[in-house]
Amino acid sequence: EIVMTQSPATLSVSPGERATLSCRASQGLSSNLAWYQQKPGQAPRLLIYGASTRATGIPARFSGSGSGTEFTLTISSLQSEDFAVYYCQQYNNWPPLTFGGGTKVEIK
Amino acid sequence: QVQLVQSGAEVKKPGASVKVSCQASGYTFSRYSMHWVRQAPGQRLEWMGWINGGNGNTKYSQKFQGRVTITRDTSASTAYMELSSLTSEDTAVYYCARDLGQRFSFDYWGQGTLVTVSS
């Protein structure tokens, strides 16, 4: 099973600032990685797939990069609606599909 | 527009089974696979299994093998997840999630179904 590790666990950022979230895989994934946003009481929302392709309707301030074992989600200028928990998910080697433990982006 | 609507919250006793439904609309059900993902309180998302919308083939996480069964009824555009031999550790929100066209990531999610296991 591929283990996904996200860092940091919590990121405190001021509105308008850039946020950089990391995700590391225990084995190489090529580009088979997705990112999700989850707000309290809501289902996750797909942001990025293929490591860098934005899903339909996702604003350009969200960008993904990386390949192999190291990936990054960047939010270029945080808006109030972006404060949430973010998860990465690998789909290179399954079953099982696996998720990281999440990064909570909170208001500084 | 694509919608996945799940059945309501359940309370079950240890040892019982639960069956959660997920009714899809807004797309051709058989053309997309469906996954089931759960989230225990304060925990990360956990993938349980997948069903191919066209041929009904399934794959399950080894963690749940033997306890989970995923089925579908294409005439009703509905997927089902049944989990047996419940324990308190199965208390979680269960989500169905549509596959992003054989990419094994999830583009649409149901609203979630809270399953509480308590004696």
PDB file of C-alpha atoms in Angstrom:
ATOM      1  CA  GLU A   1       0.000   0.000   0.000  1.00  0.00           C
ATOM      2  CA  ILE A   2       1.281   3.454  -0.907  1.00  0.00           C
ATOM      3  CA  VAL A   3       1.463   5.762   2.103  1.00  0.00           C
ATOM      4  CA  MET A   4       0.761   9.455   1.513  1.00  0.00           C
ATOM      5  CA  THR A   5       2.234  12.030   3.907  1.00  0.00           C
ATOM      6  CA  GLN A   6       1.152  15.659   3.890  1.00  0.00           C
ATOM      7  CA  SER A   7       2.906  18.618   5.467  1.00  0.00           C
ATOM      8  CA  PRO A   8       2.431  20.749   7.351  1.00  0.00           C
ATOM      9  CA  ALA A   9      -0.553  19.489   9.295  1.00  0.00           C
ATOM     10  CA  THR A  10      -1.726  23.076   9.808  1.00  0.00           C
ATOM     11  CA  LEU A  11      -0.814  26.144   7.789  1.00  0.00           C
ATOM     12  CA  SER A  12      -1.652  29.621   9.077  1.00  0.00           C
ATOM     13  CA  VAL A  13      -1.913  32.143   6.258  1.00  0.00           C
ATOM     14  CA  SER A  14      -3.274  35.662   5.916  1.00  0.00           C
ATOM     15  CA  PRO A  15      -5.851  36.408   3.209  1.00  0.00           C
ATOM     16  CA  GLY A  16      -4.107  37.427   0.002  1.00  0.00           C
ATOM     17  CA  GLU A  17      -0.947  35.490   0.804  1.00  0.00           C
ATOM     18  CA  ARG A  18       0.376  32.417  -0.983  1.00  0.00           C
ATOM     19  CA  ALA A  19      -0.059  28.957   0.503  1.00  0.00           C
ATOM     20  CA  THR A  20       2.167  26.024  -0.379  1.00  0.00           C
ATOM     21  CA  LEU A  21       1.095  22.519   0.643  1.00  0.00           C
ATOM     22  CA  SER A  22       3.232  19.402   0.272  1.00  0.00           C
ATOM     23  CA  CYS A  23       2.422  15.765  -0.331  1.00  0.00           C
ATOM     24  CA  ARG A  24       4.936  12.928  -0.366  1.00  0.00           C
ATOM     25  CA  ALA A  25       4.363   9.362  -1.545  1.00  0.00           C
ATOM     26  CA  SER A  26       6.139   6.260  -0.251  1.00  0.00           C
ATOM     27  CA  GLN A  27       6.581   5.076  -3.849  1.00  0.00           C
ATOM     28  CA  GLY A  28       6.740   6.814  -7.206  1.00  0.00           C
ATOM     29  CA  LEU A  29       3.362   7.844  -8.638  1.00  0.00           C
ATOM     30  CA  SER A  30       4.341   9.292 -11.991  1.00  0.00           C
ATOM     31  CA  SER A  31       1.694  12.051 -12.200  1.00  0.00           C
ATOM     32  CA  ASN A  32      -1.185  10.011 -10.810  1.00  0.00           C
ATOM     33  CA  LEU A  33      -2.109  12.335  -7.982  1.00  0.00           C
ATOM     34  CA  ALA A  34      -5.193  14.374  -7.142  1.00  0.00           C
ATOM     35  CA  TRP A  35      -5.918  17.158  -4.651  1.00  0.00           C
ATOM     36  CA  TYR A  36      -9.217  17.812  -2.858  1.00  0.00           C
ATOM     37  CA  GLN A  37     -10.595  20.587  -0.690  1.00  0.00           C
ATOM     38  CA  GLN A  38     -12.944  19.792   2.166  1.00  0.00           C
ATOM     39  CA  LYS A  39     -14.885  22.271   4.284  1.00  0.00           C
ATOM     40  CA  PRO A  40     -16.546  21.333   7.587  1.00  0.00           C
ATOM     41  CA  GLY A  41     -19.683  19.287   7.100  1.00  0.00           C
ATOM     42  CA  GLN A  42     -19.176  19.023   3.350  1.00  0.00           C
ATOM     43  CA  ALA A  43     -17.982  16.374   0.946  1.00  0.00           C
ATOM     44  CA  PRO A  44     -14.551  16.830  -0.608  1.00  0.00           C
ATOM     45  CA  ARG A  45     -14.243  18.765  -3.843  1.00  0.00           C
ATOM     46  CA  LEU A  46     -11.819  17.797  -6.607  1.00  0.00           C
ATOM     47  CA  LEU A  47      -9.307  20.551  -7.341  1.00  0.00           C
ATOM     48  CA  ILE A  48      -6.478  18.957  -9.307  1.00  0.00           C
ATOM     49  CA  TYR A  49      -5.890  15.629 -11.054  1.00  0.00           C
ATOM     50  CA  GLY A  50      -2.927  14.341 -13.025  1.00  0.00           C
ATOM     51  CA  ALA A  51      -0.815  16.301 -10.523  1.00  0.00           C
ATOM     52  CA  SER A  52      -1.346  19.589 -12.365  1.00  0.00           C
ATOM     53  CA  THR A  53      -4.657  19.652 -14.276  1.00  0.00           C
ATOM     54  CA  ARG A  54      -7.322  21.818 -12.720  1.00  0.00           C
ATOM     55  CA  ALA A  55     -10.754  20.220 -12.490  1.00  0.00           C
ATOM     56  CA  THR A  56     -13.746  21.877 -14.108  1.00  0.00           C
ATOM     57  CA  GLY A  57     -14.609  25.215 -12.537  1.00  0.00           C
ATOM     58  CA  ILE A  58     -11.557  25.442 -10.295  1.00  0.00           C
ATOM     59  CA  PRO A  59     -10.058  28.961 -10.161  1.00  0.00           C
ATOM     60  CA  ALA A  60      -6.645  29.584 -11.650  1.00  0.00           C
ATOM     61  CA  ARG A  61      -5.229  30.541  -8.235  1.00  0.00           C
ATOM     62  CA  PHE A  62      -5.031  26.804  -7.507  1.00  0.00           C
ATOM     63  CA  SER A  63      -2.094  25.043  -9.133  1.00  0.00           C
ATOM     64  CA  GLY A  64      -0.475  21.662  -8.715  1.00  0.00           C
ATOM     65  CA  SER A  65       3.024  20.512  -9.515  1.00  0.00           C
ATOM     66  CA  GLY A  66       5.393  17.626  -9.010  1.00  0.00           C
ATOM     67  CA  SER A  67       5.854  14.045 -10.100  1.00  0.00           C
ATOM     68  CA  GLY A  68       7.299  10.849  -8.708  1.00  0.00           C
ATOM     69  CA  THR A  69       7.140  11.114  -4.942  1.00  0.00           C
ATOM     70  CA  GLU A  70       6.988  14.866  -4.248  1.00  0.00           C
ATOM     71  CA  PHE A  71       3.966  17.036  -5.030  1.00  0.00           C
ATOM     72  CA  THR A  72       2.849  20.564  -4.238  1.00  0.00           C
ATOM     73  CA  LEU A  73      -0.459  22.385  -4.210  1.00  0.00           C
ATOM     74  CA  THR A  74      -0.127  26.164  -4.393  1.00  0.00           C
ATOM     75  CA  ILE A  75      -2.875  28.664  -3.720  1.00  0.00           C
ATOM     76  CA  SER A  76      -1.500  31.891  -5.127  1.00  0.00           C
ATOM     77  CA  SER A  77      -3.613  34.412  -3.208  1.00  0.00           C
ATOM     78  CA  LEU A  78      -5.807  33.011  -0.479  1.00  0.00           C
ATOM     79  CA  GLN A  79      -9.436  34.019  -0.489  1.00  0.00           C
ATOM     80  CA  SER A  80     -11.743  33.675   2.506  1.00  0.00           C
ATOM     81  CA  GLU A  81     -13.462  30.674   0.914  1.00  0.00           C
ATOM     82  CA  ASP A  82     -10.145  28.800   0.611  1.00  0.00           C
ATOM     83  CA  PHE A  83      -9.735  28.170   4.325  1.00  0.00           C
ATOM     84  CA  ALA A  84     -10.363  24.434   4.534  1.00  0.00           C
ATOM     85  CA  VAL A  85      -8.635  21.066   4.767  1.00  0.00           C
ATOM     86  CA  TYR A  86      -6.766  19.828   1.701  1.00  0.00           C
ATOM     87  CA  TYR A  87      -6.088  16.167   0.898  1.00  0.00           C
ATOM     88  CA  CYS A  88      -3.888  14.524  -1.688  1.00  0.00           C
ATOM     89  CA  GLN A  89      -4.801  11.113  -3.162  1.00  0.00           C
ATOM     90  CA  GLN A  90      -2.766   8.696  -5.244  1.00  0.00           C
ATOM     91  CA  TYR A  91      -4.184   6.500  -7.974  1.00  0.00           C
ATOM     92  CA  ASN A  92      -1.007   5.081  -9.462  1.00  0.00           C
ATOM     93  CA  ASN A  93      -1.064   1.761  -7.658  1.00  0.00           C
ATOM     94  CA  TRP A  94      -4.342   0.304  -6.375  1.00  0.00           C
ATOM     95  CA  PRO A  95      -6.183  -1.185  -4.704  1.00  0.00           C
ATOM     96  CA  PRO A  96      -6.197   0.557  -2.414  1.00  0.00           C
ATOM     97  CA  LEU A  97      -6.472   4.162  -3.485  1.00  0.00           C
ATOM     98  CA  THR A  98      -4.950   6.134  -0.630  1.00  0.00           C
ATOM     99  CA  PHE A  99      -5.204   9.630   0.796  1.00  0.00           C
ATOM    100  CA  GLY A 100      -2.868  11.816   2.780  1.00  0.00           C
ATOM    101  CA  GLY A 101      -3.693  12.914   6.284  1.00  0.00           C
ATOM    102  CA  GLY A 102      -4.644  16.418   5.206  1.00  0.00           C
ATOM    103  CA  THR A 103      -3.392  19.966   5.661  1.00  0.00           C
ATOM    104  CA  LYS A 104      -5.656  22.430   7.406  1.00  0.00           C
ATOM    105  CA  VAL A 105      -5.300  25.954   6.016  1.00  0.00           C
ATOM    106  CA  GLU A 106      -6.406  28.408   8.672  1.00  0.00           C
ATOM    107  CA  ILE A 107      -6.617  32.151   8.935  1.00  0.00           C
ATOM    108  CA  LYS A 108      -3.546  33.769  10.474  1.00  0.00           C
TER     109      LYS A 108
ATOM    110  CA  GLN B   1     -26.154  18.724 -13.603  1.00  0.00           C
ATOM    111  CA  VAL B   2     -24.551  15.707 -12.004  1.00  0.00           C
ATOM    112  CA  GLN B   3     -25.974  14.805  -8.588  1.00  0.00           C
ATOM    113  CA  LEU B   4     -25.344  11.928  -6.227  1.00  0.00           C
ATOM    114  CA  VAL B   5     -27.963  11.630  -3.505  1.00  0.00           C
ATOM    115  CA  GLN B   6     -27.324   9.218  -0.660  1.00  0.00           C
ATOM    116  CA  SER B   7     -29.674   7.576   1.782  1.00  0.00           C
ATOM    117  CA  GLY B   8     -30.125   8.925   5.266  1.00  0.00           C
ATOM    118  CA  ALA B   9     -28.249   8.476   8.513  1.00  0.00           C
ATOM    119  CA  GLU B  10     -28.247   5.072  10.182  1.00  0.00           C
ATOM    120  CA  VAL B  11     -27.748   3.856  13.732  1.00  0.00           C
ATOM    121  CA  LYS B  12     -26.710   0.227  14.046  1.00  0.00           C
ATOM    122  CA  LYS B  13     -25.760  -2.142  16.820  1.00  0.00           C
ATOM    123  CA  PRO B  14     -22.397  -3.921  16.832  1.00  0.00           C
ATOM    124  CA  GLY B  15     -22.478  -7.006  14.650  1.00  0.00           C
ATOM    125  CA  ALA B  16     -25.209  -5.679  12.391  1.00  0.00           C
ATOM    126  CA  SER B  17     -24.969  -4.720   8.717  1.00  0.00           C
ATOM    127  CA  VAL B  18     -25.741  -1.452   6.959  1.00  0.00           C
ATOM    128  CA  LYS B  19     -26.608  -0.762   3.339  1.00  0.00           C
ATOM    129  CA  VAL B  20     -26.174   2.743   1.951  1.00  0.00           C
ATOM    130  CA  SER B  21     -27.579   3.813  -1.398  1.00  0.00           C
ATOM    131  CA  CYS B  22     -26.381   6.450  -3.850  1.00  0.00           C
ATOM    132  CA  GLN B  23     -28.766   7.593  -6.581  1.00  0.00           C
ATOM    133  CA  ALA B  24     -27.138   9.306  -9.529  1.00  0.00           C
ATOM    134  CA  SER B  25     -28.672  11.764 -11.951  1.00  0.00           C
ATOM    135  CA  GLY B  26     -27.516  14.128 -14.671  1.00  0.00           C
ATOM    136  CA  TYR B  27     -25.351  11.650 -16.563  1.00  0.00           C
ATOM    137  CA  THR B  28     -25.404   8.159 -18.063  1.00  0.00           C
ATOM    138  CA  PHE B  29     -24.887   5.985 -14.998  1.00  0.00           C
ATOM    139  CA  SER B  30     -23.371   2.985 -16.775  1.00  0.00           C
ATOM    140  CA  ARG B  31     -20.610   5.066 -18.374  1.00  0.00           C
ATOM    141  CA  TYR B  32     -18.893   5.922 -15.100  1.00  0.00           C
ATOM    142  CA  SER B  33     -17.552   3.896 -12.239  1.00  0.00           C
ATOM    143  CA  MET B  34     -18.455   4.641  -8.637  1.00  0.00           C
ATOM    144  CA  HIS B  35     -16.286   4.548  -5.548  1.00  0.00           C
ATOM    145  CA  TRP B  36     -17.092   4.433  -1.851  1.00  0.00           C
ATOM    146  CA  VAL B  37     -14.978   6.420   0.596  1.00  0.00           C
ATOM    147  CA  ARG B  38     -15.452   6.810   4.325  1.00  0.00           C
ATOM    148  CA  GLN B  39     -14.270   9.304   6.911  1.00  0.00           C
ATOM    149  CA  ALA B  40     -14.263   8.512  10.600  1.00  0.00           C
ATOM    150  CA  PRO B  41     -14.433  11.479  13.002  1.00  0.00           C
ATOM    151  CA  GLY B  42     -11.231  13.505  12.757  1.00  0.00           C
ATOM    152  CA  GLN B  43      -9.634  10.959  10.430  1.00  0.00           C
ATOM    153  CA  ARG B  44      -8.387  10.974   6.882  1.00  0.00           C
ATOM    154  CA  LEU B  45     -10.474   9.827   3.952  1.00  0.00           C
ATOM    155  CA  GLU B  46     -10.383   6.068   3.457  1.00  0.00           C
ATOM    156  CA  TRP B  47     -11.173   4.312   0.176  1.00  0.00           C
ATOM    157  CA  MET B  48     -13.337   1.220   0.511  1.00  0.00           C
ATOM    158  CA  GLY B  49     -14.006  -0.026  -2.987  1.00  0.00           C
ATOM    159  CA  TRP B  50     -15.117   0.573  -6.577  1.00  0.00           C
ATOM    160  CA  ILE B  51     -17.669  -0.721  -9.021  1.00  0.00           C
ATOM    161  CA  ASN B  52     -17.439  -0.450 -12.773  1.00  0.00           C
ATOM    162  CA  GLY B  53     -20.661   1.192 -13.900  1.00  0.00           C
ATOM    163  CA  GLY B  54     -20.757  -0.741 -17.158  1.00  0.00           C
ATOM    164  CA  ASN B  55     -19.932  -4.362 -16.319  1.00  0.00           C
ATOM    165  CA  GLY B  56     -20.361  -4.344 -12.549  1.00  0.00           C
ATOM    166  CA  ASN B  57     -16.835  -5.505 -11.797  1.00  0.00           C
ATOM    167  CA  THR B  58     -15.682  -4.604  -8.305  1.00  0.00           C
ATOM    168  CA  LYS B  59     -12.462  -4.057  -6.407  1.00  0.00           C
ATOM    169  CA  TYR B  60     -12.203  -3.677  -2.665  1.00  0.00           C
ATOM    170  CA  SER B  61      -9.652  -2.479  -0.182  1.00  0.00           C
ATOM    171  CA  GLN B  62      -8.124  -5.486   1.515  1.00  0.00           C
ATOM    172  CA  LYS B  63      -8.985  -3.841   4.830  1.00  0.00           C
ATOM    173  CA  PHE B  64     -12.680  -4.403   4.127  1.00  0.00           C
ATOM    174  CA  GLN B  65     -12.465  -7.563   2.045  1.00  0.00           C
ATOM    175  CA  GLY B  66     -15.097 -10.028   3.148  1.00  0.00           C
ATOM    176  CA  ARG B  67     -17.147  -7.352   4.935  1.00  0.00           C
ATOM    177  CA  VAL B  68     -18.036  -4.954   2.115  1.00  0.00           C
ATOM    178  CA  THR B  69     -20.169  -5.514  -0.947  1.00  0.00           C
ATOM    179  CA  ILE B  70     -20.715  -2.881  -3.609  1.00  0.00           C
ATOM    180  CA  THR B  71     -23.487  -3.373  -6.127  1.00  0.00           C
ATOM    181  CA  ARG B  72     -25.387  -1.308  -8.641  1.00  0.00           C
ATOM    182  CA  ASP B  73     -28.800  -1.195 -10.281  1.00  0.00           C
ATOM    183  CA  THR B  74     -28.366   0.463 -13.651  1.00  0.00           C
ATOM    184  CA  SER B  75     -32.144   0.674 -14.207  1.00  0.00           C
ATOM    185  CA  ALA B  76     -32.378   2.831 -11.084  1.00  0.00           C
ATOM    186  CA  SER B  77     -29.030   4.626 -11.599  1.00  0.00           C
ATOM    187  CA  THR B  78     -28.181   3.641  -8.057  1.00  0.00           C
ATOM    188  CA  ALA B  79     -25.101   2.213  -6.397  1.00  0.00           C
ATOM    189  CA  TYR B  80     -25.113   0.453  -3.046  1.00  0.00           C
ATOM    190  CA  MET B  81     -22.525  -0.247  -0.375  1.00  0.00           C
ATOM    191  CA  GLU B  82     -23.203  -2.860   2.262  1.00  0.00           C
ATOM    192  CA  LEU B  83     -20.883  -3.283   5.239  1.00  0.00           C
ATOM    193  CA  SER B  84     -21.323  -6.175   7.631  1.00  0.00           C
ATOM    194  CA  SER B  85     -20.097  -7.176  11.093  1.00  0.00           C
ATOM    195  CA  LEU B  86     -20.105  -3.571  12.215  1.00  0.00           C
ATOM    196  CA  THR B  87     -18.050  -2.377  15.170  1.00  0.00           C
ATOM    197  CA  SER B  88     -17.706   1.031  16.788  1.00  0.00           C
ATOM    198  CA  GLU B  89     -14.707   1.648  14.562  1.00  0.00           C
ATOM    199  CA  ASP B  90     -17.041   1.693  11.573  1.00  0.00           C
ATOM    200  CA  THR B  91     -18.721   4.845  12.860  1.00  0.00           C
ATOM    201  CA  ALA B  92     -18.059   7.281  10.034  1.00  0.00           C
ATOM    202  CA  VAL B  93     -19.506   9.342   7.226  1.00  0.00           C
ATOM    203  CA  TYR B  94     -19.736   7.210   4.094  1.00  0.00           C
ATOM    204  CA  TYR B  95     -19.514   8.870   0.690  1.00  0.00           C
ATOM    205  CA  CYS B  96     -20.150   7.654  -2.808  1.00  0.00           C
ATOM    206  CA  ALA B  97     -17.986   9.396  -5.401  1.00  0.00           C
ATOM    207  CA  ARG B  98     -18.033   9.236  -9.173  1.00  0.00           C
ATOM    208  CA  ASP B  99     -14.852   8.266 -10.965  1.00  0.00           C
ATOM    209  CA  LEU B 100     -13.326  10.899 -13.227  1.00  0.00           C
ATOM    210  CA  GLY B 101     -13.519   8.769 -16.336  1.00  0.00           C
ATOM    211  CA  GLN B 102     -11.131   5.905 -15.494  1.00  0.00           C
ATOM    212  CA  ARG B 103      -8.713   8.255 -13.772  1.00  0.00           C
ATOM    213  CA  PHE B 104      -9.515   6.808 -10.325  1.00  0.00           C
ATOM    214  CA  SER B 105      -9.969  10.180  -8.768  1.00  0.00           C
ATOM    215  CA  PHE B 106     -13.374  11.539  -7.834  1.00  0.00           C
ATOM    216  CA  ASP B 107     -15.129  14.399  -9.583  1.00  0.00           C
ATOM    217  CA  TYR B 108     -18.568  14.307  -7.942  1.00  0.00           C
ATOM    218  CA  TRP B 109     -19.443  13.247  -4.424  1.00  0.00           C
ATOM    219  CA  GLY B 110     -22.617  12.385  -2.596  1.00  0.00           C
ATOM    220  CA  GLN B 111     -23.580  14.395   0.459  1.00  0.00           C
ATOM    221  CA  GLY B 112     -22.418  11.660   2.812  1.00  0.00           C
ATOM    222  CA  THR B 113     -24.276   9.252   5.075  1.00  0.00           C
ATOM    223  CA  LEU B 114     -23.464   9.119   8.768  1.00  0.00           C
ATOM    224  CA  VAL B 115     -23.404   5.581  10.107  1.00  0.00           C
ATOM    225  CA  THR B 116     -23.214   5.335  13.883  1.00  0.00           C
ATOM    226  CA  VAL B 117     -22.456   1.983  15.492  1.00  0.00           C
ATOM    227  CA  SER B 118     -23.406   1.894  19.126  1.00  0.00           C
ATOM    228  CA  SER B 119     -24.808  -0.587  21.578  1.00  0.00           C
TER     229      SER B 119
END
